[in-house]
Amino acid sequence: MSALELEGVAKHFGALAATQDVSFSVEVGERVALVGPNGAGKTTLFNLISGEIMPDKGVIRLSDQDVTQYSPDRMSESGLGRTFQKNSLFMESTVYENVRLAVQRRLGIKLKVFKSVDRYPELRRETEEVLNSVRLISRSETKAKNLSYGEQRQLELGIALATSPRVLLLDEPTAGMSGKETGEMVTMLQTLPQDLTLLIVEHDMDVVMALASRIIVLNFGEVIADGDPEEVRRNKEVLAAYLGLDADEEALGA
Ligand SMILES: Nc1ncnc2c1ncn2[C@@H]1O[C@H](COP(=O)(O)OP(=O)(O)OP(=O)(O)O)[C@@H](O)[C@H]1O
Ligand SMILES: [Mg+2]
């Protein structure tokens, strides 16, 4: 069974074809990197999959179910999680509150303002579980705005995990991070459950090589290569024409 399947997905913004006839299928537990130059349509594709925008044409399936017309909330309920390219945190709330809110939304608990959170043990347990998995448990009481940049991205990952996704879309999870922060994020992503399907937009090829077993290359909204990293790495045409690299450069992490 495929976890996620796109068939002939297209999206125009006016005259611009941001996504053109995109088709691919991702197996359960597969780790796929989506790469391509700025403006290639990677984020647009994520917005289409997560229901943020609707395609003009094509079909999107989640676990073989047609979800093409689903809203973002319904996609989330159906097992699709995502992080955003730009910060999407409640900066004035604590780390704990940010994650708890996401867990709460999934569990459908309406917290009464004056009722202690301790009245909902599963809420606390699941929130702590997520905070442990993104290594932020010791930062629980810190306001999101006071976290380091790397920690903020960890928190975003936590919020996405709190929705208990089966398919997780990560839009540039290491963008703007230091080398050390990037290493920590990679380790964190490597230790996620094996059956969690990951689709990662990433410019850093070391990160791509560390995480992905398959690379899909987008250019001008079209899939121009799809294969295992070795295959794509050796595809010098892809390197030269679409990643703006010298054809002789061993750019994809030889
Ligand atoms: N809502 C929108 N309205 C109009 N044009 C848009 C909209 N969203 C994206 N675009 C355009 O669609 C194209 C694809 O943009 P997209 O953000 O998907 O690229 P990307 O591959 O994620 O790039 P980057 O690597 O810079 O994040 C770009 O030309 C962009 O300007
Ligand atoms: Mg983008």
Coordinates of N, CA, C and O and ligand atoms in Angstrom, one line a residue, residues 42-44 85 171-172 201, ligand 2:
K42 N 8.4 23.4 -4.8 CA 8.4 22.4 -3.7 C 7.4 22.7 -2.6 O 6.6 21.9 -2.2
T43 N 7.4 24.0 -2.2 CA 6.4 24.4 -1.1 C 5.0 24.3 -1.7 O 4.1 23.9 -1.0
T44 N 4.8 24.7 -2.9 CA 3.5 24.6 -3.5 C 3.0 23.2 -3.5 O 1.8 23.0 -3.2
Q85 N 7.9 26.3 6.2 CA 9.3 26.9 5.8 C 9.6 28.0 6.8 O 10.7 28.3 7.2
D171 N 9.3 21.0 5.5 CA 9.8 22.0 4.5 C 11.1 22.7 5.1 O 11.0 23.6 5.9
E172 N 12.2 22.3 4.5 CA 13.5 22.8 4.9 C 13.8 22.8 6.4 O 14.0 23.9 7.0
V201 N 11.7 18.6 2.0 CA 12.3 19.6 1.1 C 13.6 20.0 1.8 O 13.5 20.5 3.0
Ligands
MG2 MG 9.8 26.5 -0.6

